[in-house]
Coordinates of C-alpha atoms in Angstrom, one line a residue:
Chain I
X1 CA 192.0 50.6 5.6
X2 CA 192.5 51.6 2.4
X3 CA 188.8 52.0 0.2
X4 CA 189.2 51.1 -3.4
X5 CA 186.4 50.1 -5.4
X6 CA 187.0 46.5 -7.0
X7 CA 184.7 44.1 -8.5
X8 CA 183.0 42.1 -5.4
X9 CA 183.8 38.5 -7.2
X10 CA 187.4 39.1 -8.4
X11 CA 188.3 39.7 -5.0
X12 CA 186.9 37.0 -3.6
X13 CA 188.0 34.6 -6.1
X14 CA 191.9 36.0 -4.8
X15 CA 190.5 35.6 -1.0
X16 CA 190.1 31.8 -1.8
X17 CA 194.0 32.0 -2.3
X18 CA 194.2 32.8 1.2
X19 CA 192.1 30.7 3.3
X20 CA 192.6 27.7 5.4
X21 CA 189.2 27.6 6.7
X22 CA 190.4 25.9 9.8
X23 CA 193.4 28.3 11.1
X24 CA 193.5 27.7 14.4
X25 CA 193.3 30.8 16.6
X26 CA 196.1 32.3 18.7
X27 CA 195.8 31.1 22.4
X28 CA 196.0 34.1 24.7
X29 CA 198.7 34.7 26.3
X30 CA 197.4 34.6 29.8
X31 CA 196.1 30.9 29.2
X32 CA 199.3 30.0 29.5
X33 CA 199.5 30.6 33.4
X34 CA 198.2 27.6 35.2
X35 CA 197.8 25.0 32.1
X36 CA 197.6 22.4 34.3
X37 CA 194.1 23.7 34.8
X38 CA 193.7 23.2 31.3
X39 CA 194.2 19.6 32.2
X40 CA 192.3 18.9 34.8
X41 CA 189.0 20.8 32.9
X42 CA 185.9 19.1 32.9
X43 CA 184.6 19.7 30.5
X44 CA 188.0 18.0 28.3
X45 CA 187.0 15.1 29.8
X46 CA 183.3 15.3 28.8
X47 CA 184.7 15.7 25.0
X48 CA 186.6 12.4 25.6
X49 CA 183.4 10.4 27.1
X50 CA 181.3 11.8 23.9
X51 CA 182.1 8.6 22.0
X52 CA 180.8 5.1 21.4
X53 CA 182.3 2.1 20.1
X54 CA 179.5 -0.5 20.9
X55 CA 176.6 0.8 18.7
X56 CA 177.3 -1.9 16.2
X57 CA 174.7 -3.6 18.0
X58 CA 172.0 -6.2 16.7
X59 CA 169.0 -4.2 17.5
X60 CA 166.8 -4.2 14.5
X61 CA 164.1 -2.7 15.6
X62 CA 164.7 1.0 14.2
X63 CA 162.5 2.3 11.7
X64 CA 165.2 2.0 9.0
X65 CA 165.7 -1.7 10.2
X66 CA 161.8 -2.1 10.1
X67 CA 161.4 -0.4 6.7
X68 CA 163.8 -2.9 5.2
X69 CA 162.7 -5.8 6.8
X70 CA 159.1 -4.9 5.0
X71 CA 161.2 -4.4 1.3
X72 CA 162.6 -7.7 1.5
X73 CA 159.6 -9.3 2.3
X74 CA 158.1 -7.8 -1.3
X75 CA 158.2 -10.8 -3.3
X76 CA 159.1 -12.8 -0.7
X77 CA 158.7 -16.0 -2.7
X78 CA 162.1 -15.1 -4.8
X79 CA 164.2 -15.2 -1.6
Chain G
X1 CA 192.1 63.0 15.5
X2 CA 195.9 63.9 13.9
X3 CA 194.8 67.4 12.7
X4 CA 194.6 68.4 16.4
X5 CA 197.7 67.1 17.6
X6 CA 200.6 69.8 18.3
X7 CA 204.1 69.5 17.0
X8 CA 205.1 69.3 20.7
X9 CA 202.2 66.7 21.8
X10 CA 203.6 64.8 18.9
X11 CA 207.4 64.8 20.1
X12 CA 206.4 63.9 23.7
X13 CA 204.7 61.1 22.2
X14 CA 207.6 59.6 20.3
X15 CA 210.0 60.8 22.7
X16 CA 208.4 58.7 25.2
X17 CA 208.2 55.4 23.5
X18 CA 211.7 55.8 22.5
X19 CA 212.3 56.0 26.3
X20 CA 210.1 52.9 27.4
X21 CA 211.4 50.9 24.5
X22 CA 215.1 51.2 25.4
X23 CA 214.0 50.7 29.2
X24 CA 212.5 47.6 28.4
X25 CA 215.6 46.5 26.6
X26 CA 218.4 47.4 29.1
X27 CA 216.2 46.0 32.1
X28 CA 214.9 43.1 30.0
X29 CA 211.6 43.2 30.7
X30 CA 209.9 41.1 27.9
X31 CA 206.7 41.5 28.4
X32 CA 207.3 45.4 28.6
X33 CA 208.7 44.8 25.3
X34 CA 206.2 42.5 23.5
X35 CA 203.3 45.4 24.6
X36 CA 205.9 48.2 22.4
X37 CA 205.6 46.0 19.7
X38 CA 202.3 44.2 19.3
X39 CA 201.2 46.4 16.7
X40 CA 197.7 43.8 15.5
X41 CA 196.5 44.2 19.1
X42 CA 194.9 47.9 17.7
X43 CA 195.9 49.2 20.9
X44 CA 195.3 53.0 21.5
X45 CA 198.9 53.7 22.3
X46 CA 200.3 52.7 19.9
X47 CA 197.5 54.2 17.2
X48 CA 198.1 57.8 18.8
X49 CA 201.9 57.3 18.6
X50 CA 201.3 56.5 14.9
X51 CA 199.5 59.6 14.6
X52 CA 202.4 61.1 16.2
X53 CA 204.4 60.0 13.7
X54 CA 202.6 61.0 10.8
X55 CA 202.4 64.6 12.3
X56 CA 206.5 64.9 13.7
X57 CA 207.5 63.0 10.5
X58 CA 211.0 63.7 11.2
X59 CA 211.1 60.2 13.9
X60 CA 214.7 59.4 12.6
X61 CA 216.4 62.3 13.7
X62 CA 215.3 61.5 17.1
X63 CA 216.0 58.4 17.5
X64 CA 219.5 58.7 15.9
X65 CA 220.2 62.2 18.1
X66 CA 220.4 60.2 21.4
X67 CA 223.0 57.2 21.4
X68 CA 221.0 55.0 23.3
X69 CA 218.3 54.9 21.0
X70 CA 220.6 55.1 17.7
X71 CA 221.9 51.7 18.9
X72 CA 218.4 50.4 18.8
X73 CA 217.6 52.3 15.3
X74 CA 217.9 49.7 12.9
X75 CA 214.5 48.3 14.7
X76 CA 212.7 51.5 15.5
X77 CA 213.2 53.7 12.5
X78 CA 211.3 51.0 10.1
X79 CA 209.1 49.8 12.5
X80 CA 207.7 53.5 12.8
X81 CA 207.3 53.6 9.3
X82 CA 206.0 50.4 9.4
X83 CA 203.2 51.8 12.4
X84 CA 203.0 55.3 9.8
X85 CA 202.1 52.2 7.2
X86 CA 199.5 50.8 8.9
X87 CA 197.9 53.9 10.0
X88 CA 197.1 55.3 6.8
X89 CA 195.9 51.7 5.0
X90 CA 199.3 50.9 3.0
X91 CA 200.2 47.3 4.3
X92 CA 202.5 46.5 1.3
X93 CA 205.0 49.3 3.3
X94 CA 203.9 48.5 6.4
X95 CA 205.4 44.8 6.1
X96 CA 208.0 45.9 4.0
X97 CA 208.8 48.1 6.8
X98 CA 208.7 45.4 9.5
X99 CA 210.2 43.0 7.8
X100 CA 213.5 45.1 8.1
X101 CA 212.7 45.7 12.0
X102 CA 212.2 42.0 12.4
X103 CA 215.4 41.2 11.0
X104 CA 217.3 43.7 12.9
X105 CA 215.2 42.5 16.1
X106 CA 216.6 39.2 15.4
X107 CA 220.5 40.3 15.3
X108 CA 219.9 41.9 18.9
X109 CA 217.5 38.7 19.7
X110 CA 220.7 36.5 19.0
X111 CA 223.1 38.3 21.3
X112 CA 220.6 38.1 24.0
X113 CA 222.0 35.3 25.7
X114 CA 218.6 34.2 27.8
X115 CA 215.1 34.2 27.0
X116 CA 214.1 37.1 28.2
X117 CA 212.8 38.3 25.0
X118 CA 211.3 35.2 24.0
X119 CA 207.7 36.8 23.9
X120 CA 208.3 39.9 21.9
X121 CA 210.4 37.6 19.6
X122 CA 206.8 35.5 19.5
X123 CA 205.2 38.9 19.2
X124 CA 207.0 39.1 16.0
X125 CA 207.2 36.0 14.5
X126 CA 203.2 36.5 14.6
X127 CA 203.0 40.2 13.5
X128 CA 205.1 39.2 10.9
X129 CA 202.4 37.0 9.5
X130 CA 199.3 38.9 10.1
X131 CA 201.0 41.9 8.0
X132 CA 201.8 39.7 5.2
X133 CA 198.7 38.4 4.6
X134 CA 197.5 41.6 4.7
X135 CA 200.2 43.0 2.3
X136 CA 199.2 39.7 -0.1
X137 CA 195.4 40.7 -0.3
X138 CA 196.4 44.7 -1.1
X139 CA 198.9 42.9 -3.9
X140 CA 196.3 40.3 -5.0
X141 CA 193.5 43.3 -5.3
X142 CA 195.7 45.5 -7.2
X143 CA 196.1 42.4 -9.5
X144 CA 200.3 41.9 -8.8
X145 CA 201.4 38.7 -7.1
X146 CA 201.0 38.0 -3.2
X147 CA 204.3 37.2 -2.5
X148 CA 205.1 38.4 1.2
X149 CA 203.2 35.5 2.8
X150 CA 205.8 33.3 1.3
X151 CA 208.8 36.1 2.7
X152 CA 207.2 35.7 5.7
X153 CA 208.0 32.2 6.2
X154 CA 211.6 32.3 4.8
X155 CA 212.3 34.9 8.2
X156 CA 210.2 32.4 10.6
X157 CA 213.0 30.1 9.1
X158 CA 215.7 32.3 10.5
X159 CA 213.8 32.7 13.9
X160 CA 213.6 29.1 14.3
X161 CA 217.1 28.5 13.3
X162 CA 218.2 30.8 15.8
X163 CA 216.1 29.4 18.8
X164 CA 217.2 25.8 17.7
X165 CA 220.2 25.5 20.0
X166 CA 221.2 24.1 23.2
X167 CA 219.9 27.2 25.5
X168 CA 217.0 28.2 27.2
X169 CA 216.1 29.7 23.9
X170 CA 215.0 26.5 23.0
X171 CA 211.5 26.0 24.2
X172 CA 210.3 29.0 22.0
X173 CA 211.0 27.0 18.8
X174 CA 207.6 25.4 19.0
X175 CA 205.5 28.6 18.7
X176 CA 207.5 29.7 15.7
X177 CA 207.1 26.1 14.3
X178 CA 203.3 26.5 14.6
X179 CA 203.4 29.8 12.8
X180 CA 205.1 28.6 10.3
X181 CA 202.6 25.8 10.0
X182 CA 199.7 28.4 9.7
X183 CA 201.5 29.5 7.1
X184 CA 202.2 26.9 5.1
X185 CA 198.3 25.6 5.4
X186 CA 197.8 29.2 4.4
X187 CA 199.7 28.8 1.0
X188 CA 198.9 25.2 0.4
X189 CA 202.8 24.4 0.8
X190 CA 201.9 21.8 3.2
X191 CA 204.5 19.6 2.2
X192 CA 207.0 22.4 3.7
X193 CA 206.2 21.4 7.1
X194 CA 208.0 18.1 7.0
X195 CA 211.1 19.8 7.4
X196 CA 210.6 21.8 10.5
X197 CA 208.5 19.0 11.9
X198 CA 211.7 16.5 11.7
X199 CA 213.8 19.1 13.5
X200 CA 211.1 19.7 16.3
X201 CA 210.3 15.7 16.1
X202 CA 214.3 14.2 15.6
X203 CA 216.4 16.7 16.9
X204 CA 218.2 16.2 20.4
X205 CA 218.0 19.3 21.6
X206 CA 214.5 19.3 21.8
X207 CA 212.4 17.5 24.0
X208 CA 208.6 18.4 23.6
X209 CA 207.6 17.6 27.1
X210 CA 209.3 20.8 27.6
X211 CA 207.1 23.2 25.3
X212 CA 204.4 24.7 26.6
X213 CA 201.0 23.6 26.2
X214 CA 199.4 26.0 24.4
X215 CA 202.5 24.9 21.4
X216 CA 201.9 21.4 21.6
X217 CA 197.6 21.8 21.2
X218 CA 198.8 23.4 17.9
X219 CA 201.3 21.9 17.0
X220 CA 199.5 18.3 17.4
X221 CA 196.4 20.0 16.0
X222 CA 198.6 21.0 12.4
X223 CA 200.2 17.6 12.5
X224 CA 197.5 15.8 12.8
X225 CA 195.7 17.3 10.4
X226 CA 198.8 16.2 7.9
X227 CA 198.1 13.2 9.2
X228 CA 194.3 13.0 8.5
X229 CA 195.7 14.1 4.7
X230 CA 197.7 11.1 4.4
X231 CA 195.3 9.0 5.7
X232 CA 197.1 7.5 8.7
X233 CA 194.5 7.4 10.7
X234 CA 195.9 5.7 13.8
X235 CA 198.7 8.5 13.9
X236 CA 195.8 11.4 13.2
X237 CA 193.7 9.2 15.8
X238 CA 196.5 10.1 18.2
X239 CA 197.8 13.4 17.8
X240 CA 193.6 15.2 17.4
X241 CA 193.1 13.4 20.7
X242 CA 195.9 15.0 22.3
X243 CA 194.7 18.0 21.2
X244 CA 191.5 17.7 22.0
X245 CA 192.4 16.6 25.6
X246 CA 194.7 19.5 26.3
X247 CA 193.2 22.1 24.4
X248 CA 191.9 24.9 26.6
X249 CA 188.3 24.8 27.3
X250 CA 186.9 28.0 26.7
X251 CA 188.6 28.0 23.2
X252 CA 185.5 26.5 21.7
X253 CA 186.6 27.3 18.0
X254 CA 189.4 25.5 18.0
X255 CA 187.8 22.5 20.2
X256 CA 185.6 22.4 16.9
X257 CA 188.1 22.1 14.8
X258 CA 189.9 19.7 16.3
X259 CA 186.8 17.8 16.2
X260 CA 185.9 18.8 11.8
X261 CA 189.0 16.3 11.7
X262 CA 189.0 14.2 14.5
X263 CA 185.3 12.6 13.6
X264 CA 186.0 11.8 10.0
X265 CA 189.3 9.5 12.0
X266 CA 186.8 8.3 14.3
X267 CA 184.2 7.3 12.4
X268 CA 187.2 5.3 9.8
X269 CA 188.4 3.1 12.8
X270 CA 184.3 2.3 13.7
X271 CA 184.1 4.9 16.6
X272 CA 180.6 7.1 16.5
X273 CA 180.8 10.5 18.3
X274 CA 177.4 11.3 20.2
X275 CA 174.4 13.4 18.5
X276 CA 175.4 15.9 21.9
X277 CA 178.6 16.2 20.8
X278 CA 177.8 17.6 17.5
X279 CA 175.1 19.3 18.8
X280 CA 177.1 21.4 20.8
X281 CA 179.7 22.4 18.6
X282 CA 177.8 22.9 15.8
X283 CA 179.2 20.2 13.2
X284 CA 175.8 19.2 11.7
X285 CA 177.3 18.3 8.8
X286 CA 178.2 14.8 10.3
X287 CA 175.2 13.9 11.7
X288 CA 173.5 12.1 8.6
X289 CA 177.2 10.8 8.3
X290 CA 177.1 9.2 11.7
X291 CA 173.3 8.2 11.3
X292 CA 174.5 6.3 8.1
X293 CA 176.7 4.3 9.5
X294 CA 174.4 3.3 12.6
X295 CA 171.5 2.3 9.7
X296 CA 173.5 1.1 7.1
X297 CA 171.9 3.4 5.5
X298 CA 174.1 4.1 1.9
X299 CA 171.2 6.5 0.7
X300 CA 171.9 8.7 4.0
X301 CA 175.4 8.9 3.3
X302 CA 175.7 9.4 -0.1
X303 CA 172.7 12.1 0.7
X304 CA 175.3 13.8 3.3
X305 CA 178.4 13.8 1.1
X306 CA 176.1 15.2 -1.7
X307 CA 174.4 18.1 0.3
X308 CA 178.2 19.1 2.1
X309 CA 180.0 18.0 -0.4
X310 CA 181.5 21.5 -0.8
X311 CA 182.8 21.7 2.9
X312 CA 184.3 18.2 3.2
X313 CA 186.1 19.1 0.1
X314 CA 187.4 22.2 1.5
X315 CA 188.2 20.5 4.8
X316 CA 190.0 18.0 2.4
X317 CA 188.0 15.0 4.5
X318 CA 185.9 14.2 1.3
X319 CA 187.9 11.3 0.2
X320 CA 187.9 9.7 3.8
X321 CA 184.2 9.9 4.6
X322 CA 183.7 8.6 0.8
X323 CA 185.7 5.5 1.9
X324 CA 183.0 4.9 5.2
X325 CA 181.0 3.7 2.3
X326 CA 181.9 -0.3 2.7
X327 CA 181.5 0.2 6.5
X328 CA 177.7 0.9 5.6
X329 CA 177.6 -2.2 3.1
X330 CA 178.7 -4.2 5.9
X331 CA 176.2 -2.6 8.1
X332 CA 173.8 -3.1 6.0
X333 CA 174.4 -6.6 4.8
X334 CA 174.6 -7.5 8.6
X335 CA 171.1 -6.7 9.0
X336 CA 169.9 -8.1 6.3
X337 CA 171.4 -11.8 8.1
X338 CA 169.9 -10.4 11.3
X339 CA 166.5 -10.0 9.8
X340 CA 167.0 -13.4 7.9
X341 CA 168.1 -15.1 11.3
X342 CA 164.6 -14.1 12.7
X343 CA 162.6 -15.6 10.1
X344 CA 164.9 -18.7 9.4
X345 CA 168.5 -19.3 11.7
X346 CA 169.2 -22.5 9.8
X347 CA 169.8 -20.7 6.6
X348 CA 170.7 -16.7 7.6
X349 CA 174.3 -17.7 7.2
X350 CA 173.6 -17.3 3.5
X351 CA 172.5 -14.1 1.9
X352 CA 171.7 -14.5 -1.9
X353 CA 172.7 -11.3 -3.5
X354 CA 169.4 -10.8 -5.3
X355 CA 168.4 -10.0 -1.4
X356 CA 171.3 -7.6 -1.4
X357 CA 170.1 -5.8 -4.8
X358 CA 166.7 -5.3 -3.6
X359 CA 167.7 -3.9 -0.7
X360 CA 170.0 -1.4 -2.7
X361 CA 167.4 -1.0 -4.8
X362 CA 165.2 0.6 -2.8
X363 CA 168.0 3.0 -1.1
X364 CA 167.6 4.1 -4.8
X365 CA 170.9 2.3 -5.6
X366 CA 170.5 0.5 -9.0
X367 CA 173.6 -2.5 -8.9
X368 CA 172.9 -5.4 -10.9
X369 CA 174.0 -8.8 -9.5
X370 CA 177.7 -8.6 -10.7
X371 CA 178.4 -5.4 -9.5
X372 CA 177.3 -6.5 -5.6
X373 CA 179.5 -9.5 -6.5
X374 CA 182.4 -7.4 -6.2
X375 CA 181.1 -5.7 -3.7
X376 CA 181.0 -7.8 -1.5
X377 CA 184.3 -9.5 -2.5
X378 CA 185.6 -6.5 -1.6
X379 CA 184.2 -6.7 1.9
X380 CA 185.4 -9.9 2.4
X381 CA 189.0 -8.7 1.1
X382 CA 188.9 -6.2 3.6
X383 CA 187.8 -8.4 6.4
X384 CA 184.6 -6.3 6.9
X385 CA 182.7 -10.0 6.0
X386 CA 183.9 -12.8 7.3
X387 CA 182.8 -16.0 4.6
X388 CA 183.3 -16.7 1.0
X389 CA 181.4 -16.0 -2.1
X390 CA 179.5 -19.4 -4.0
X391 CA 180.3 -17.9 -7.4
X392 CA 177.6 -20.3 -9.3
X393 CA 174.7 -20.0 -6.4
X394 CA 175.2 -15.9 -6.3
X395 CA 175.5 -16.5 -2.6
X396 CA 177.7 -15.0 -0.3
X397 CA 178.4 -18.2 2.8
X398 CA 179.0 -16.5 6.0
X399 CA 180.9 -17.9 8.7
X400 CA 179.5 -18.9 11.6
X401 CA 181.6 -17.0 14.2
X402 CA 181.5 -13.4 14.1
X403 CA 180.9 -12.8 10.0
X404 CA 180.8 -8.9 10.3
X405 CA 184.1 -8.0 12.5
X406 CA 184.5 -4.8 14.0
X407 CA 187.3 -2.7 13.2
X408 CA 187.8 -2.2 17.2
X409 CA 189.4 1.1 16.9
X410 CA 191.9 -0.1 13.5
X411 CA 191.0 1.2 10.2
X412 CA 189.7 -1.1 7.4
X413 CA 192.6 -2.8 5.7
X414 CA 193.9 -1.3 2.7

């Protein structure tokens, strides 16, 4: 590669022209072959079970939950 | 190493790539022909043909001297200068270079009448891009305006022009389609995909069961991001799932970020990933996030968008965990009326604001009574509270049944 000196923070200010942060990288070629294995990988299926929809629960026994609990209880004649 | 090579090591050299090359051509062998060409994969042959090059320096009168390499000439000459670019650090040349043998790799690409080139033709469409954003940062240091990024894309058009047709050609157009999308993300054109994804998406000739995987992970990866953008999160909901499902497992960077989008739709239609799952692909930055909306905790969250508010903004998610902000009022108001309900059930139904504002109040959240008001009118707009506000009593009446709905996988109403 070419060496020219340039000042450190012009070029990175011009660098910020470029980015996506999030480019998505170039599958190999090979991984092509048998993609149906891709399919049936395990671990896929793990990043599928690695969510929750019932933790809008009524549990309020958390410390967060007891912590506020204790606040509204401050001058507990007002409420 | 090029101040030892001979003269005659260096003809040998070019004299046998111009040999492989047209064998790959007349016995259309594609993959033969995507390894000639894939110049970004650094690959020792063809750095030591480059060095041939720059010692024979005379590569045109070979390959015009033998007819079945002139025919190919329009490709190879500038693609050897573009390899005697790249060699000595000049990408400006180097993709001017290929740019000309990608064009006169497309003519020949069109008269092919299978696929049997469809990888090299890949091979290209992806070289082209990688030199031009190479090309654009030499421009943009030497202070003159990147612009071959941008030419880049106006040849991917022609490529995908070409492979949009009724033949077998057709299942290549996706890859293109997705280089054209990094692109575009690239340059912050985004709204240039639309058209290419309504040809992919509306066309006839295209059916996208038919693509390969590897295309559609991408494809729904870029698309969904758009869709994450214009905050339709059912759509993005659908398309980063499919992704995620399909995506190859050892690709872990991309599984991640599928995910730096995916959770932000999540979490807007009320679905929390697991601490493991953030754990493991190293996404910290949504973990106060998620803990937030678990508490109804607004100092947590407003603490998480403050502390990454610099990569959420670059992400371009900011605005859509900002909005997760009413989820956690509702959260929070809902345990205030659990709390209530186990000192008093005859009267939890109704929460007096003044409640509400101390509790704010000590999340460091200074609202005086009239600004909760609206508040929590808008929560009851949005269906987030189920009740009505006594204006005059500064209570909010909840109903009976099921005051705090879940959004059950929809996002709040707009």
């Amino acid at each position: 590669m070419a060496t020219e000196n340039k000042p450190a923070a012009a070029e990175d200010a011009k660098i910020d022209l470029f980015e996506d942060d999030d480019e998505f990288e170039e599958f190999e070629i090979d991984q092509d072959i048998g993609c149906s294995e891709w399919d049936d990988n395990e671990e896929g299926k793990e990043a599928m079970q690695q969510w929750e929809d019932d933790w809008d629960d009524d549990d309020v026994s958390d410390d967060f939950s007891l912590q506020l609990r204790r606040e509204l209880e401050l001058n507990s004649e007002k409420s | 190493m090029a101040l030892h090579l001979s003269m005659g090591e260096a003809h040998r050299r070019i004299a046998e790539y111009l040999a492989r090359f047209s064998d790959a051509v007349s016995s259309q062998d594609g993959s033969a022909l995507k390894s000639l060409i894939f110049v970004s994969s650094n690959s020792f042959y063809l750095l030591a043909l480059a060095d041939a090059l720059n010692v024979f320096q005379d590569s045109s009168r070979l390959v015009n001297q033998t007819d079945k390499y002139s025919q190919l000439g329009e490709i190879l000459i500038p693609y050897f200068r573009c390899l005697q670019s790249i060699r000595i650090g000049r990408f400006v040349d180097a993709y001017v270079a290929f740019e000309k043998a990608a064009n006169a790799f497309l003519q020949e690409f069109r008269n092919w009448e299978t696929g049997w080139a469809m990888e090299a033709m890949h091979t290209v469409a992806l070289e082209i891009r990688v030199l031009a954003e190479r090309a654009d940062r030499e421009l943009a240091s030497s202070g003159k305006n990147p612009e071959k990024l941008q030419g880049a894309g106006s040849f991917l058009m022609k490529v995908f022009g070409a492979l949009a047709g009724k033949g077998p050609k057709r299942v290549g157009a996706l890859y293109v389609t997705c280089q054209l999308f990094k692109i575009y993300f690239k340059l912050g054109t985004v709204h240039l995909c639309r058209s290419v994804i309504r040809s992919i998406e509306t066309a006839r000739i295209f059916d996208f069961e038919e693509f390969p995987t590897r295309d559609k992970v991408t494809y729904m990866y870029y698309t969904g991001r758009l869709e994450v953008f214009n905050e339709n999160f059912l759509a993005a909901d659908q398309k980063l799932m499919y992704a995620l499902m399909h995506c190859n497992p050892r690709s872990k960077d991309n599984i991640r970020m599928i995910l730096k989008y995916l959770i932000p739709v999540k979490l807007s239609i009320g679905i929390l990933p697991k601490m493991e799952l953030l754990e493991k692909y190293n996404l910290p930055e949504y973990m106060d996030v998620v803990n937030a909306l678990k508490r109804g905790d607004l100092r947590l969250l407003r603490g998480a968008l403050r502390d990454y508010e610099d990569r959420f903004l670059r992400s371009g998610v900011y605005l859509v965990l900002e909005k997760l902000e009413l989820q956690v009022y509702q959260r929070l108001v809902k345990k205030i009326y659990i709390i209530q309900k186990q000192k008093d059930p005859s009267k939890a139904h109704q929460v007096k604001l003044e409640v509400i504002v101390k509790a704010l109040k000590w999340l460091e959240m200074d609202m005086d009574v009239d600004e909760v008001e609206c508040i929590m009118a808008i929560l009851i707009y949005k269906n987030l509270i189920k009740g009505y506000f006594a204006h005059k009593s500064k209570v909010v009446v909840l109903s009976k049944q099921d005051p705090f709905p879940r959004l059950n996988g929809k996002p709040v109403n707009s």
